[in-house]
Short mmCIF file of C-alpha atoms in Angstrom, two decimals:
data_model
loop_
_atom_site.label_atom_id
_atom_site.label_comp_id
_atom_site.label_asym_id
_atom_site.label_seq_id
_atom_site.Cartn_x
_atom_site.Cartn_y
_atom_site.Cartn_z
CA ALA A 1 39.81 13.18 -24.82
CA SER A 2 41.03 16.79 -23.53
CA ALA A 3 38.69 19.59 -22.60
CA SER A 4 39.77 21.40 -25.84
CA GLU A 5 38.83 18.29 -27.96
CA VAL A 6 35.47 18.16 -26.61
CA GLU A 7 34.65 21.91 -27.04
CA ALA A 8 36.11 21.74 -30.46
CA ALA A 9 33.68 18.75 -31.26
CA ALA A 10 30.75 20.39 -29.70
CA SER A 11 31.03 23.33 -31.87
CA LEU A 12 30.81 21.20 -34.92
CA GLY A 13 26.99 20.40 -33.93
CA PRO A 14 25.59 17.14 -33.52
CA PRO A 15 27.54 14.16 -34.38
CA PHE A 16 24.82 13.08 -36.74
CA PRO A 17 23.72 15.77 -38.77
CA SER A 18 20.07 15.93 -40.46
CA VAL A 19 19.92 15.02 -44.27
CA TRP A 20 18.85 18.75 -44.69
CA THR A 21 21.99 19.89 -43.58
CA GLN A 22 24.26 17.07 -45.55
CA THR A 23 22.51 18.25 -48.76
CA GLY A 24 22.17 21.89 -48.56
CA ALA A 25 18.58 21.76 -49.12
CA PRO A 26 16.35 24.21 -47.36
CA ARG A 27 14.26 22.69 -44.49
CA PRO A 28 10.69 22.12 -45.50
CA PRO A 29 7.92 24.20 -43.72
CA ARG A 30 6.60 23.06 -40.41
CA LEU A 31 3.68 21.06 -40.33
CA PRO A 32 0.49 23.11 -39.12
CA PRO A 33 -1.05 22.01 -35.74
CA ARG A 34 -3.01 18.97 -35.75
CA GLY A 35 -5.81 20.49 -34.58
CA PRO A 36 -7.19 20.21 -31.09
CA ASN A 37 -5.04 19.07 -28.15
CA PRO A 38 -4.06 15.54 -28.59
CA HIS A 39 -4.48 14.98 -24.86
CA ALA A 40 -8.07 16.64 -24.94
CA ASP A 41 -9.86 13.27 -24.50
CA ARG A 42 -7.80 12.95 -21.17
CA ILE A 43 -8.42 16.21 -20.18
CA ALA A 44 -12.30 16.15 -20.82
CA LEU A 45 -12.42 13.22 -18.83
CA THR A 46 -10.95 14.63 -15.66
CA SER A 47 -12.85 17.75 -16.06
CA SER A 48 -16.36 16.49 -16.83
CA LYS A 49 -19.11 15.96 -14.33
CA VAL A 50 -18.12 12.28 -13.94
CA ARG A 51 -15.87 11.26 -10.89
CA LEU A 52 -14.86 7.77 -10.76
CA ASN A 53 -13.00 7.83 -7.71
CA SER A 54 -16.02 7.80 -5.53
CA SER A 55 -17.68 4.87 -3.50
CA LYS A 56 -21.36 6.13 -4.58
CA ARG A 57 -23.06 3.21 -6.47
CA MET A 58 -25.48 3.61 -9.14
CA LEU A 59 -27.73 0.87 -7.64
CA PRO A 60 -26.83 1.19 -3.76
CA CYS A 61 -28.57 -2.15 -2.98
CA PHE A 62 -26.23 -4.26 -5.04
CA ALA A 63 -22.45 -4.98 -4.85
CA PRO A 64 -20.38 -2.78 -7.34
CA ILE A 65 -18.90 -4.70 -10.39
CA GLY A 66 -15.01 -5.49 -10.20
CA LYS A 67 -12.86 -5.30 -13.27
CA SER A 68 -13.14 -8.90 -14.40
CA GLY A 69 -16.96 -8.58 -14.39
CA MET A 70 -16.80 -5.46 -16.67
CA ARG A 71 -14.12 -7.21 -18.87
CA LEU A 72 -16.42 -10.35 -19.22
CA GLY A 73 -19.33 -7.77 -20.16
CA ILE A 74 -17.38 -5.93 -22.39
CA CYS A 75 -16.12 -9.05 -24.43
CA GLU A 76 -19.71 -10.41 -24.24
CA ALA A 77 -21.33 -7.36 -25.78
CA LEU A 78 -18.51 -7.10 -28.42
CA SER A 79 -19.25 -10.75 -29.39
CA HIS A 80 -22.52 -9.74 -30.64
CA MET A 81 -21.18 -7.12 -32.91
CA ASN A 82 -19.97 -7.55 -36.57
CA LEU A 83 -17.43 -4.84 -36.56
CA THR A 84 -15.08 -3.66 -39.34
CA GLY A 85 -11.36 -2.81 -39.24
CA ARG A 86 -7.83 -4.25 -39.45
CA GLY A 87 -5.45 -4.92 -36.51
CA CYS A 88 -3.77 -7.45 -34.56
CA CYS A 89 -6.73 -9.46 -33.62
CA LYS A 90 -10.53 -9.21 -33.76
CA LEU A 91 -10.78 -8.40 -29.93
CA HIS A 92 -8.44 -5.48 -30.20
CA ILE A 93 -10.28 -4.18 -33.20
CA GLY A 94 -13.67 -4.35 -31.26
CA ILE A 95 -11.92 -2.65 -28.02
CA MET A 96 -10.67 0.25 -30.35
CA THR A 97 -14.04 0.58 -32.09
CA LEU A 98 -15.77 0.87 -28.48
CA HIS A 99 -12.98 3.10 -27.40
CA ARG A 100 -13.75 5.72 -30.04
CA LEU A 101 -17.53 5.29 -29.65
CA THR A 102 -17.44 5.93 -25.87
CA LYS A 103 -15.22 9.13 -26.52
CA GLU A 104 -18.10 10.35 -28.79
CA MET A 105 -20.75 9.28 -26.60
CA LEU A 106 -19.09 11.28 -23.67
CA ALA A 107 -19.83 14.07 -25.57
CA ASP A 108 -23.60 13.36 -25.90
CA PRO A 109 -25.91 15.41 -23.76
CA CYS A 110 -26.73 13.86 -20.27
CA ASN A 111 -29.48 11.14 -19.95
CA ALA A 112 -31.20 11.16 -16.56
CA LEU A 113 -33.56 8.40 -17.81
CA TRP A 114 -31.03 5.78 -18.40
CA VAL A 115 -30.44 3.29 -15.47
CA PRO A 116 -28.68 -0.15 -15.22
CA LYS A 117 -30.75 -3.04 -15.09
CA SER A 118 -31.79 -3.83 -11.26
CA GLU A 119 -33.81 -6.92 -10.84
CA TRP A 120 -31.16 -9.07 -9.68
CA GLN A 121 -27.36 -9.72 -9.35
CA CYS A 122 -25.19 -12.39 -10.33
CA ARG A 123 -23.22 -14.08 -7.57
CA HIS A 124 -20.17 -15.01 -9.53
CA CYS A 125 -19.58 -11.81 -11.81
CA LEU A 126 -21.78 -9.32 -9.87
CA GLY A 127 -23.39 -8.34 -13.27
CA VAL A 128 -26.94 -6.83 -12.76
CA HIS A 129 -29.92 -7.87 -14.77
CA GLU A 130 -33.67 -7.91 -15.49
CA HIS A 131 -35.73 -11.12 -15.01
CA ASP A 132 -36.17 -13.18 -18.43
CA VAL A 133 -39.77 -13.21 -19.12
CA ASP A 134 -39.40 -16.39 -21.30
CA SER A 135 -37.83 -18.37 -18.57
CA ASP A 136 -40.98 -18.35 -16.45
CA ASP A 137 -42.92 -20.01 -19.40
CA ASP A 138 -40.27 -22.61 -19.91
CA ASN A 139 -39.96 -23.71 -16.17
CA THR A 140 -43.15 -25.68 -15.32
CA SER A 141 -42.17 -26.85 -11.94
CA ASP A 142 -43.79 -25.59 -8.84
CA GLU A 143 -43.18 -22.57 -6.82
CA ASN A 144 -40.98 -24.46 -4.14
CA ASP A 145 -38.69 -25.75 -6.56
CA PRO A 146 -35.28 -24.21 -5.85
CA GLN A 147 -34.46 -24.60 -9.63
CA LYS A 148 -37.24 -22.07 -10.38
CA GLU A 149 -35.46 -19.27 -8.84
CA ARG A 150 -31.84 -20.00 -10.35
CA GLN A 151 -30.90 -17.36 -13.13
CA HIS A 152 -28.62 -17.52 -16.09
CA CYS A 153 -26.09 -14.60 -16.23
CA LEU A 154 -25.72 -13.17 -19.40
CA ILE A 155 -22.17 -11.71 -18.68
CA CYS A 156 -20.38 -14.93 -17.11
CA CYS A 157 -22.96 -17.61 -18.42
CA MET A 158 -23.10 -19.12 -14.91
CA VAL A 159 -26.57 -20.31 -13.65
CA ASP A 160 -27.32 -19.83 -9.93
CA LEU A 161 -29.51 -18.37 -7.44
CA PRO A 162 -28.99 -14.52 -7.59
CA LEU A 163 -27.51 -12.40 -4.93
CA GLU A 164 -30.41 -10.85 -2.49
CA PRO A 165 -30.54 -6.99 -2.74
CA ARG A 166 -29.27 -5.28 0.42
CA PRO A 167 -31.42 -2.87 2.21
CA GLN A 168 -30.47 0.79 1.46
CA SER A 169 -29.17 2.57 4.54
CA SER A 170 -30.41 5.97 5.10
CA ALA A 171 -26.82 7.35 5.27
CA GLY A 172 -26.30 6.80 1.70
CA SER A 173 -23.81 4.80 -0.50
#
């Protein structure tokens, strides 16, 4: 195509005119803004008082949990909830429900009294737990039995000896 043909085609407008220009009907009015910035949750997360790219652990004497342990914990928690919604699968309905709720909870006031459980840590998934008071009553073996110290992890369902807490260093974690 010659330069004059390209210029002539460009002056005619886009190759696929909109329905509004084809029918001669006036364009409908623009929709009002949808409200707050649709990226507000992303902005709020980056400008909040929480910084995730830090090596500071909530419980310095225990190893931090990895993504696979967190995923197991989330799936385990969701398996205890009878949620509502429609979608591709029950897991994604649960995750979306959790996502909405956590966005709401980020706006809640801080709670300095909340702490994770901190009595023992699973050596498989690195989840932290409190001792099960019922397990002491069920186990009738003597104090020297290694089975007595085994713990059942509620996240990965493994039964094993817990990891020993590491002594806290004075330098900070």
